[in-house]
């Protein structure tokens, strides 16, 4: 008997050996149970044939077969097709985009501002003579920016030996008609062109339409010879149509520049429109206002109508201002001489001692100043008042709100400043 505390080492060794084998087997079993059933390949499988363990999987001929319980036995099922793995697509190389350069913004040019025309009155116009041209031309542009369409019929009559300088004067009459869109006007015009060789023929053309008296008077001063035949005159026919005749010098002779632009046609039509305001009473319309007023008004509308831009208008007005050096009759362009000019051409039928050439320059500049103050229609509005019976001075006060005696020195100062810039 062994003493207490003694361990039989042989028995202990045997027992421990048995336990070790037991735990080793248990460990192997646990490992096998935890390892998932792998699909085995390369084994020939027939659906329905016997297999050894449930859920065992075998891959054969592109199918995966599973061992299932069929009744009391284990057998392979019909299998499931194995999807062929799709080859990973070769990634396409995306080219690195070339960066688009950011465009440098083009600076928007600052438009040249159109100067605002200055409002002119009798109180400030003398100190602002340089503002007159822009003021008037701006008023003219506004005046013509309407939908008015003239319907005047233009009859161009050319002498048998004549080649007119302006071969397309009809458009000038359409412009003139629109300038006077707010006034009654004839619906037809006869424009007669002639040379010295055709002077008698032209005189007869006027006589048969406007009367012998008109023809005798106008051709008494028109076209004195073949080299100086650029005069023009206008009137109204016996049946209230407009009529005008235009001389044309022989080649190498004098040519009025106004013949080339339509200015002279618009000038003469202004006279016909003035005459037409008397309808139905016929009379000497020319004596209703001073001569400087009638010719100045016609020159004013002629220059405006012939200008398609402010630059053209400026060129025409500068030419008119520089045209006549003061002669011995007017002496100079001081204000007192301009006042004497007004007075000299306000005594009809008395003939002025001052040349009529100044009617188309000094008279024009005076009307331009009046239009700057009163508007484009104001000169014709005054004429309408005289046609209705008012005297020139009474009509002037009604249209411009100032007595002529007070306005005349202001206008003389305005005109004088412009002309003395060239002829001090």
Tab-separated table of C-alpha atoms in Angstrom:
chain	number	residue	atom	x	y	z
A	1	UNK	CA	0.000	0.000	0.000
A	2	UNK	CA	1.354	3.241	-0.810
A	3	UNK	CA	1.694	5.823	1.817
A	4	UNK	CA	-0.705	8.836	1.822
A	5	UNK	CA	0.308	11.547	-0.796
A	6	UNK	CA	2.048	9.084	-3.019
A	7	UNK	CA	0.988	8.955	-6.691
A	8	UNK	CA	1.430	5.811	-8.712
A	9	UNK	CA	3.291	7.312	-11.662
A	10	UNK	CA	2.579	4.377	-13.982
A	11	UNK	CA	-1.168	4.630	-13.496
A	12	UNK	CA	-0.979	8.393	-13.827
A	13	UNK	CA	0.947	8.126	-17.053
A	14	UNK	CA	-1.514	5.624	-18.471
A	15	UNK	CA	-4.526	7.641	-17.519
A	16	UNK	CA	-2.987	10.833	-18.958
A	17	UNK	CA	-2.126	9.070	-22.188
A	18	UNK	CA	-5.724	7.964	-22.617
A	19	UNK	CA	-6.976	11.488	-21.879
A	20	UNK	CA	-4.485	12.972	-24.319
A	21	UNK	CA	-5.652	10.722	-27.143
A	22	UNK	CA	-9.243	11.565	-26.307
A	23	UNK	CA	-8.718	15.314	-26.412
A	24	UNK	CA	-6.632	15.038	-29.567
A	25	UNK	CA	-9.439	13.195	-31.332
A	26	UNK	CA	-11.985	15.657	-30.044
A	27	UNK	CA	-9.926	18.546	-31.318
A	28	UNK	CA	-9.603	17.006	-34.791
A	29	UNK	CA	-13.354	16.431	-34.916
A	30	UNK	CA	-14.056	20.015	-33.968
A	31	UNK	CA	-11.671	21.304	-36.635
A	32	UNK	CA	-13.295	19.151	-39.300
A	33	UNK	CA	-16.753	20.292	-38.239
A	34	UNK	CA	-15.760	23.938	-38.465
A	35	UNK	CA	-14.136	23.693	-41.891
A	36	UNK	CA	-16.833	24.471	-44.543
A	37	UNK	CA	-17.537	21.730	-47.033
A	38	UNK	CA	-15.446	22.566	-50.039
A	39	UNK	CA	-16.609	21.934	-53.595
A	40	UNK	CA	-14.398	19.208	-55.013
A	41	UNK	CA	-13.655	19.185	-58.669
A	42	UNK	CA	-12.458	16.552	-61.126
A	43	UNK	CA	-14.844	13.855	-59.656
A	44	UNK	CA	-17.280	12.323	-62.187
A	45	UNK	CA	-20.842	13.010	-60.999
A	46	UNK	CA	-24.091	11.534	-62.226
A	47	UNK	CA	-27.282	13.196	-60.928
A	48	UNK	CA	-29.146	10.723	-58.643
A	49	UNK	CA	-26.081	8.626	-57.874
A	50	UNK	CA	-25.121	8.055	-54.265
A	51	UNK	CA	-23.043	10.539	-52.351
A	52	UNK	CA	-21.532	10.329	-48.906
A	53	UNK	CA	-22.500	13.441	-46.884
A	54	UNK	CA	-25.294	15.979	-46.930
A	55	UNK	CA	-24.401	19.338	-48.465
A	56	UNK	CA	-21.210	18.005	-49.978
A	57	UNK	CA	-20.524	19.968	-53.164
A	58	UNK	CA	-18.652	18.852	-56.249
A	59	UNK	CA	-17.979	20.895	-59.434
A	60	UNK	CA	-18.092	18.872	-62.615
A	61	UNK	CA	-18.546	19.903	-66.258
A	62	UNK	CA	-19.311	23.503	-65.437
A	63	UNK	CA	-21.957	22.551	-62.866
A	64	UNK	CA	-21.902	22.451	-59.098
A	65	UNK	CA	-23.630	19.372	-57.641
A	66	UNK	CA	-24.855	19.197	-54.037
A	67	UNK	CA	-25.379	16.048	-51.995
A	68	UNK	CA	-28.966	15.985	-50.788
A	69	UNK	CA	-31.134	13.536	-48.859
A	70	UNK	CA	-33.552	11.806	-51.225
A	71	UNK	CA	-35.869	9.574	-49.244
A	72	UNK	CA	-33.681	7.393	-47.016
A	73	UNK	CA	-30.540	7.757	-49.102
A	74	UNK	CA	-28.103	10.517	-50.091
A	75	UNK	CA	-27.838	11.404	-53.744
A	76	UNK	CA	-26.426	14.128	-56.026
A	77	UNK	CA	-28.911	16.745	-57.279
A	78	UNK	CA	-29.184	17.938	-60.904
A	79	UNK	CA	-26.499	20.577	-60.375
A	80	UNK	CA	-26.404	24.283	-60.988
A	81	UNK	CA	-24.511	25.821	-63.896
A	82	UNK	CA	-21.407	27.565	-62.774
A	83	UNK	CA	-21.115	31.107	-64.057
A	84	UNK	CA	-17.914	31.661	-65.905
A	85	UNK	CA	-16.098	34.512	-64.269
A	86	UNK	CA	-16.128	37.575	-66.497
A	87	UNK	CA	-12.670	38.772	-67.204
A	88	UNK	CA	-12.000	42.031	-65.513
A	89	UNK	CA	-12.334	44.732	-68.151
A	90	UNK	CA	-9.151	46.368	-69.174
A	91	UNK	CA	-9.513	49.875	-67.921
A	92	UNK	CA	-9.558	52.341	-70.772
A	93	UNK	CA	-7.088	55.087	-70.521
A	94	UNK	CA	-8.889	58.405	-70.299
A	95	UNK	CA	-6.758	61.041	-71.956
A	96	UNK	CA	-5.958	63.948	-69.745
A	97	UNK	CA	-8.000	66.822	-71.148
A	98	UNK	CA	-6.066	69.791	-72.378
A	99	UNK	CA	-7.222	72.665	-70.222
A	100	UNK	CA	-9.144	75.290	-72.167
A	101	UNK	CA	-7.535	78.629	-71.591
A	102	UNK	CA	-9.847	81.111	-69.953
A	103	UNK	CA	-10.459	83.797	-72.570
A	104	UNK	CA	-9.483	87.261	-71.621
A	105	UNK	CA	-12.696	89.275	-71.681
A	106	UNK	CA	-12.704	91.974	-74.341
A	107	UNK	CA	-13.528	95.227	-72.664
A	108	UNK	CA	-16.748	96.742	-73.964
A	109	UNK	CA	-15.873	100.043	-75.577
A	110	UNK	CA	-17.494	102.963	-73.894
A	111	UNK	CA	-19.740	104.607	-76.490
A	112	UNK	CA	-19.117	108.248	-77.168
A	113	UNK	CA	-22.033	109.932	-75.487
A	114	UNK	CA	-24.249	112.015	-77.738
A	115	UNK	CA	-24.197	115.474	-76.253
A	116	UNK	CA	-27.543	116.625	-74.982
A	117	UNK	CA	-28.629	119.717	-76.870
A	118	UNK	CA	-28.907	122.750	-74.664
A	119	UNK	CA	-32.297	124.400	-74.312
A	120	UNK	CA	-32.100	127.837	-75.841
A	121	UNK	CA	-34.205	130.905	-75.139
A	122	UNK	CA	-34.013	134.587	-75.959
A	123	UNK	CA	-32.457	135.019	-72.512
A	124	UNK	CA	-29.460	132.704	-73.082
A	125	UNK	CA	-28.957	132.174	-76.807
A	126	UNK	CA	-26.471	135.017	-77.224
A	127	UNK	CA	-24.121	133.350	-74.725
A	128	UNK	CA	-24.593	129.932	-76.367
A	129	UNK	CA	-24.202	130.485	-80.101
A	130	UNK	CA	-22.040	127.340	-80.348
A	131	UNK	CA	-24.999	125.259	-79.159
A	132	UNK	CA	-27.372	126.384	-81.928
A	133	UNK	CA	-26.378	123.859	-84.614
A	134	UNK	CA	-26.756	120.775	-82.399
A	135	UNK	CA	-29.968	122.085	-80.900
A	136	UNK	CA	-31.539	122.609	-84.313
A	137	UNK	CA	-30.345	119.370	-85.880
A	138	UNK	CA	-31.573	117.365	-82.870
A	139	UNK	CA	-34.968	119.032	-83.174
A	140	UNK	CA	-34.976	118.214	-86.891
A	141	UNK	CA	-34.204	114.519	-86.277
A	142	UNK	CA	-37.041	114.280	-83.770
A	143	UNK	CA	-39.332	116.124	-86.169
A	144	UNK	CA	-38.587	113.655	-88.982
A	145	UNK	CA	-38.820	110.502	-86.824
A	146	UNK	CA	-42.501	109.974	-87.551
A	147	UNK	CA	-44.487	107.533	-89.677
A	148	UNK	CA	-45.599	110.275	-92.041
A	149	UNK	CA	-45.462	109.151	-95.668
A	150	UNK	CA	-45.718	111.901	-98.238
A	151	UNK	CA	-47.807	111.198	-101.331
A	152	UNK	CA	-46.792	114.147	-103.451
A	153	UNK	CA	-46.628	113.455	-107.175
A	154	UNK	CA	-43.434	114.767	-108.765
A	155	UNK	CA	-43.515	115.638	-112.477
A	156	UNK	CA	-39.995	116.167	-113.818
A	157	UNK	CA	-39.929	118.146	-117.077
A	158	UNK	CA	-36.572	118.485	-118.835
A	159	UNK	CA	-35.778	120.857	-121.683
A	160	UNK	CA	-34.900	119.408	-125.107
A	161	UNK	CA	-31.274	120.645	-124.823
A	162	UNK	CA	-30.842	120.125	-121.088
A	163	UNK	CA	-29.098	117.592	-118.891
A	164	UNK	CA	-30.084	118.386	-115.288
A	165	UNK	CA	-27.396	118.398	-112.622
A	166	UNK	CA	-29.577	116.528	-110.113
A	167	UNK	CA	-31.186	113.606	-111.924
A	168	UNK	CA	-33.090	112.310	-108.877
A	169	UNK	CA	-34.796	115.330	-107.379
A	170	UNK	CA	-38.016	113.433	-106.571
A	171	UNK	CA	-36.557	112.194	-103.278
A	172	UNK	CA	-35.830	115.797	-102.244
A	173	UNK	CA	-39.494	116.659	-102.637
A	174	UNK	CA	-40.484	113.728	-100.442
A	175	UNK	CA	-38.153	115.033	-97.731
A	176	UNK	CA	-39.573	118.541	-98.114
A	177	UNK	CA	-43.104	117.196	-97.856
A	178	UNK	CA	-42.234	115.490	-94.570
A	179	UNK	CA	-40.605	118.624	-93.171
A	180	UNK	CA	-43.984	120.327	-93.606
A	181	UNK	CA	-46.037	117.336	-92.477
A	182	UNK	CA	-47.996	119.536	-90.048
A	183	UNK	CA	-49.150	121.983	-92.710
A	184	UNK	CA	-51.438	121.847	-95.697
A	185	UNK	CA	-49.502	121.374	-98.912
A	186	UNK	CA	-50.050	120.687	-102.621
A	187	UNK	CA	-50.331	117.087	-103.732
A	188	UNK	CA	-48.384	117.582	-106.957
A	189	UNK	CA	-45.321	119.477	-108.131
A	190	UNK	CA	-43.885	120.360	-111.546
A	191	UNK	CA	-40.077	120.553	-111.581
A	192	UNK	CA	-38.777	122.133	-114.776
A	193	UNK	CA	-35.092	121.924	-115.765
A	194	UNK	CA	-33.577	124.014	-118.521
A	195	UNK	CA	-30.395	125.555	-119.918
A	196	UNK	CA	-30.006	128.960	-121.537
A	197	UNK	CA	-30.789	127.362	-124.913
A	198	UNK	CA	-34.111	126.179	-123.467
A	199	UNK	CA	-34.966	129.349	-121.536
A	200	UNK	CA	-37.897	130.378	-123.735
A	201	UNK	CA	-39.199	126.836	-123.696
A	202	UNK	CA	-39.053	126.818	-119.868
A	203	UNK	CA	-40.762	130.212	-119.655
A	204	UNK	CA	-43.645	128.873	-121.721
A	205	UNK	CA	-43.902	125.803	-119.484
A	206	UNK	CA	-44.332	128.073	-116.451
A	207	UNK	CA	-46.720	130.453	-118.223
A	208	UNK	CA	-49.099	127.680	-119.285
A	209	UNK	CA	-49.321	126.380	-115.693
A	210	UNK	CA	-48.855	129.386	-113.368
A	211	UNK	CA	-49.788	132.318	-115.630
A	212	UNK	CA	-47.923	134.720	-117.877
A	213	UNK	CA	-47.326	137.304	-115.153
A	214	UNK	CA	-45.438	134.802	-112.983
A	215	UNK	CA	-43.400	133.613	-115.984
A	216	UNK	CA	-42.475	137.142	-117.114
A	217	UNK	CA	-41.435	138.230	-113.627
A	218	UNK	CA	-39.351	135.172	-112.717
A	219	UNK	CA	-37.584	134.771	-116.056
A	220	UNK	CA	-36.808	138.489	-116.058
A	221	UNK	CA	-33.966	137.815	-113.591
A	222	UNK	CA	-33.273	134.102	-114.171
A	223	UNK	CA	-30.536	132.593	-116.334
A	224	UNK	CA	-28.953	135.741	-117.857
A	225	UNK	CA	-26.464	133.784	-119.989
A	226	UNK	CA	-25.307	130.269	-120.817
A	227	UNK	CA	-22.457	130.186	-118.305
A	228	UNK	CA	-24.452	131.627	-115.415
A	229	UNK	CA	-27.733	129.787	-115.491
A	230	UNK	CA	-28.222	128.350	-112.024
A	231	UNK	CA	-31.165	130.428	-110.764
A	232	UNK	CA	-34.290	128.796	-109.384
A	233	UNK	CA	-37.748	130.105	-108.533
A	234	UNK	CA	-41.057	128.674	-107.352
A	235	UNK	CA	-44.734	129.454	-107.187
A	236	UNK	CA	-48.176	127.835	-107.323
A	237	UNK	CA	-49.991	126.843	-110.512
A	238	UNK	CA	-53.400	128.158	-111.414
A	239	UNK	CA	-54.938	124.978	-109.958
A	240	UNK	CA	-52.848	125.074	-106.721
A	241	UNK	CA	-50.057	122.687	-107.610
A	242	UNK	CA	-46.452	123.473	-106.728
A	243	UNK	CA	-44.171	124.555	-109.559
A	244	UNK	CA	-40.469	125.383	-109.710
A	245	UNK	CA	-37.869	125.847	-112.426
A	246	UNK	CA	-34.132	125.224	-112.185
A	247	UNK	CA	-31.496	126.603	-114.527
A	248	UNK	CA	-28.479	124.513	-115.521
A	249	UNK	CA	-25.336	126.188	-116.821
A	250	UNK	CA	-23.605	124.845	-119.887
A	251	UNK	CA	-20.613	122.558	-119.215
A	252	UNK	CA	-17.829	124.625	-117.686
A	253	UNK	CA	-20.268	127.247	-116.415
A	254	UNK	CA	-21.359	128.054	-112.863
A	255	UNK	CA	-23.084	125.373	-110.830
A	256	UNK	CA	-24.813	126.055	-107.533
A	257	UNK	CA	-23.650	123.447	-105.031
A	258	UNK	CA	-27.218	123.201	-103.731
A	259	UNK	CA	-28.246	121.655	-107.055
A	260	UNK	CA	-26.232	118.528	-106.301
A	261	UNK	CA	-27.803	117.620	-102.939
A	262	UNK	CA	-31.495	118.388	-103.289
A	263	UNK	CA	-31.097	121.499	-101.139
A	264	UNK	CA	-32.372	123.804	-103.869
A	265	UNK	CA	-35.473	121.672	-104.536
A	266	UNK	CA	-36.376	121.741	-100.829
A	267	UNK	CA	-35.664	125.487	-100.741
A	268	UNK	CA	-38.070	126.187	-103.607
A	269	UNK	CA	-40.737	123.834	-102.307
A	270	UNK	CA	-40.707	125.827	-99.055
A	271	UNK	CA	-41.782	128.876	-101.071
A	272	UNK	CA	-44.601	126.877	-102.690
A	273	UNK	CA	-45.767	125.637	-99.274
A	274	UNK	CA	-45.785	129.213	-97.974
A	275	UNK	CA	-47.856	130.337	-100.967
A	276	UNK	CA	-50.203	127.385	-100.449
A	277	UNK	CA	-51.131	128.603	-96.946
A	278	UNK	CA	-53.105	131.409	-98.622
A	279	UNK	CA	-55.465	128.972	-100.351
A	280	UNK	CA	-58.094	129.683	-101.573
A	281	UNK	CA	-57.129	133.364	-101.751
A	282	UNK	CA	-54.394	134.148	-104.241
A	283	UNK	CA	-52.072	137.013	-103.365
A	284	UNK	CA	-48.466	138.122	-103.090
A	285	UNK	CA	-47.370	135.854	-100.244
A	286	UNK	CA	-43.818	137.196	-100.465
A	287	UNK	CA	-44.881	140.575	-99.024
A	288	UNK	CA	-46.483	139.107	-95.889
A	289	UNK	CA	-43.105	138.794	-94.169
A	290	UNK	CA	-39.771	140.592	-94.674
A	291	UNK	CA	-37.684	139.282	-97.560
A	292	UNK	CA	-34.970	138.079	-95.162
A	293	UNK	CA	-37.611	135.978	-93.419
A	294	UNK	CA	-38.961	134.223	-96.549
A	295	UNK	CA	-35.582	133.472	-98.109
A	296	UNK	CA	-34.001	132.711	-94.757
A	297	UNK	CA	-36.732	130.165	-94.016
A	298	UNK	CA	-36.329	128.444	-97.407
A	299	UNK	CA	-32.550	128.310	-96.954
A	300	UNK	CA	-32.969	126.885	-93.458
A	301	UNK	CA	-35.200	123.986	-94.542
A	302	UNK	CA	-33.043	123.362	-97.622
A	303	UNK	CA	-29.904	122.861	-95.548
A	304	UNK	CA	-31.629	120.655	-93.007
A	305	UNK	CA	-33.326	118.511	-95.632
A	306	UNK	CA	-30.107	118.044	-97.593
A	307	UNK	CA	-28.213	116.824	-94.495
A	308	UNK	CA	-28.183	113.152	-93.583
A	309	UNK	CA	-25.940	113.714	-90.546
A	310	UNK	CA	-24.954	116.410	-88.105
A	311	UNK	CA	-21.533	116.539	-89.767
A	312	UNK	CA	-23.136	117.309	-93.144
A	313	UNK	CA	-25.338	119.979	-91.619
A	314	UNK	CA	-22.343	121.543	-89.889
A	315	UNK	CA	-20.450	121.617	-93.189
A	316	UNK	CA	-23.352	123.311	-95.008
A	317	UNK	CA	-23.840	125.954	-92.324
A	318	UNK	CA	-20.119	126.709	-92.120
A	319	UNK	CA	-20.029	127.186	-95.894
A	320	UNK	CA	-22.965	129.593	-95.684
A	321	UNK	CA	-21.389	131.636	-92.892
A	322	UNK	CA	-18.061	131.922	-94.729
A	323	UNK	CA	-19.592	132.479	-98.166
A	324	UNK	CA	-19.881	136.281	-98.332
A	325	UNK	CA	-17.212	138.667	-97.164
A	326	UNK	CA	-19.001	141.842	-96.040
A	327	UNK	CA	-19.169	144.302	-98.920
A	328	UNK	CA	-19.452	148.066	-98.981
A	329	UNK	CA	-23.246	147.839	-98.791
A	330	UNK	CA	-23.351	146.140	-95.369
A	331	UNK	CA	-19.808	147.214	-94.375
A	332	UNK	CA	-19.308	144.647	-91.599
A	333	UNK	CA	-21.045	142.012	-89.510
A	334	UNK	CA	-21.376	143.972	-86.305
A	335	UNK	CA	-24.781	143.819	-84.544
A	336	UNK	CA	-25.751	147.312	-85.729
A	337	UNK	CA	-25.114	146.250	-89.335
A	338	UNK	CA	-27.304	143.167	-88.883
A	339	UNK	CA	-30.102	145.384	-87.507
A	340	UNK	CA	-29.741	147.642	-90.559
A	341	UNK	CA	-30.007	144.513	-92.744
A	342	UNK	CA	-33.296	143.546	-91.028
A	343	UNK	CA	-34.713	147.000	-91.519
A	344	UNK	CA	-33.574	147.291	-95.130
A	345	UNK	CA	-35.500	144.178	-96.189
A	346	UNK	CA	-38.651	145.055	-94.242
A	347	UNK	CA	-39.858	147.909	-96.454
A	348	UNK	CA	-41.492	146.129	-99.402
A	349	UNK	CA	-41.958	147.101	-102.124
A	350	UNK	CA	-39.000	149.446	-101.560
A	351	UNK	CA	-35.813	147.940	-102.992
A	352	UNK	CA	-33.030	147.445	-100.482
A	353	UNK	CA	-29.657	149.079	-100.903
A	354	UNK	CA	-28.069	145.939	-99.461
A	355	UNK	CA	-27.445	143.001	-101.798
A	356	UNK	CA	-29.964	140.191	-101.782
A	357	UNK	CA	-27.155	137.679	-101.412
A	358	UNK	CA	-27.280	138.283	-97.665
A	359	UNK	CA	-30.853	137.012	-97.545
A	360	UNK	CA	-29.495	133.481	-97.958
A	361	UNK	CA	-26.863	133.845	-95.234
A	362	UNK	CA	-27.832	136.417	-92.615
A	363	UNK	CA	-31.513	135.659	-93.146
A	364	UNK	CA	-30.875	131.928	-92.834
A	365	UNK	CA	-28.865	132.313	-89.600
A	366	UNK	CA	-31.660	134.407	-88.091
A	367	UNK	CA	-34.294	131.774	-88.880
A	368	UNK	CA	-31.989	129.057	-87.510
A	369	UNK	CA	-31.792	130.919	-84.203
A	370	UNK	CA	-35.587	131.299	-84.119
A	371	UNK	CA	-36.029	127.557	-84.784
A	372	UNK	CA	-33.581	126.761	-81.969
A	373	UNK	CA	-35.798	128.744	-79.630
A	374	UNK	CA	-39.272	127.944	-80.988
A	375	UNK	CA	-38.914	124.651	-82.874
A	376	UNK	CA	-38.723	123.502	-86.495
A	377	UNK	CA	-42.346	124.405	-87.263
A	378	UNK	CA	-42.224	127.867	-85.680
A	379	UNK	CA	-41.149	129.840	-88.808
A	380	UNK	CA	-44.007	128.378	-90.868
A	381	UNK	CA	-46.417	128.843	-87.957
A	382	UNK	CA	-45.582	132.555	-88.064
A	383	UNK	CA	-46.203	132.648	-91.796
A	384	UNK	CA	-49.605	130.957	-91.315
A	385	UNK	CA	-50.537	133.711	-88.863
A	386	UNK	CA	-49.675	136.366	-91.456
A	387	UNK	CA	-51.705	134.443	-94.057
A	388	UNK	CA	-54.600	134.605	-91.591
A	389	UNK	CA	-54.336	138.371	-91.393
A	390	UNK	CA	-51.811	139.268	-88.683
A	391	UNK	CA	-48.961	141.651	-89.366
A	392	UNK	CA	-45.443	140.275	-89.182
A	393	UNK	CA	-44.791	141.877	-85.796
A	394	UNK	CA	-48.090	140.699	-84.327
A	395	UNK	CA	-47.489	137.167	-85.623
A	396	UNK	CA	-43.948	137.246	-84.222
A	397	UNK	CA	-45.241	138.158	-80.752
A	398	UNK	CA	-47.859	135.390	-80.919
A	399	UNK	CA	-45.405	132.648	-81.970
A	400	UNK	CA	-42.297	133.609	-79.975
A	401	UNK	CA	-43.823	135.404	-76.993
A	402	UNK	CA	-41.676	138.515	-77.378
A	403	UNK	CA	-41.972	141.784	-79.277
A	404	UNK	CA	-39.946	141.971	-82.470
A	405	UNK	CA	-38.305	145.205	-81.273
A	406	UNK	CA	-36.993	143.356	-78.185
A	407	UNK	CA	-35.987	140.224	-80.083
A	408	UNK	CA	-34.194	141.924	-82.998
A	409	UNK	CA	-31.109	143.142	-81.026
A	410	UNK	CA	-30.709	139.674	-79.474
A	411	UNK	CA	-30.892	137.970	-82.859
A	412	UNK	CA	-28.487	140.520	-84.364
A	413	UNK	CA	-25.981	139.756	-81.602
A	414	UNK	CA	-26.318	135.995	-82.192
A	415	UNK	CA	-25.785	136.304	-85.953
A	416	UNK	CA	-22.952	138.789	-85.555
A	417	UNK	CA	-20.940	136.479	-83.273
A	418	UNK	CA	-21.059	133.656	-85.806
A	419	UNK	CA	-20.025	135.723	-88.840
A	420	UNK	CA	-17.415	137.817	-87.076
A	421	UNK	CA	-15.606	134.598	-86.167
A	422	UNK	CA	-14.533	134.634	-89.839
A	423	UNK	CA	-14.829	138.318	-90.703
A	424	UNK	CA	-14.100	140.342	-87.561
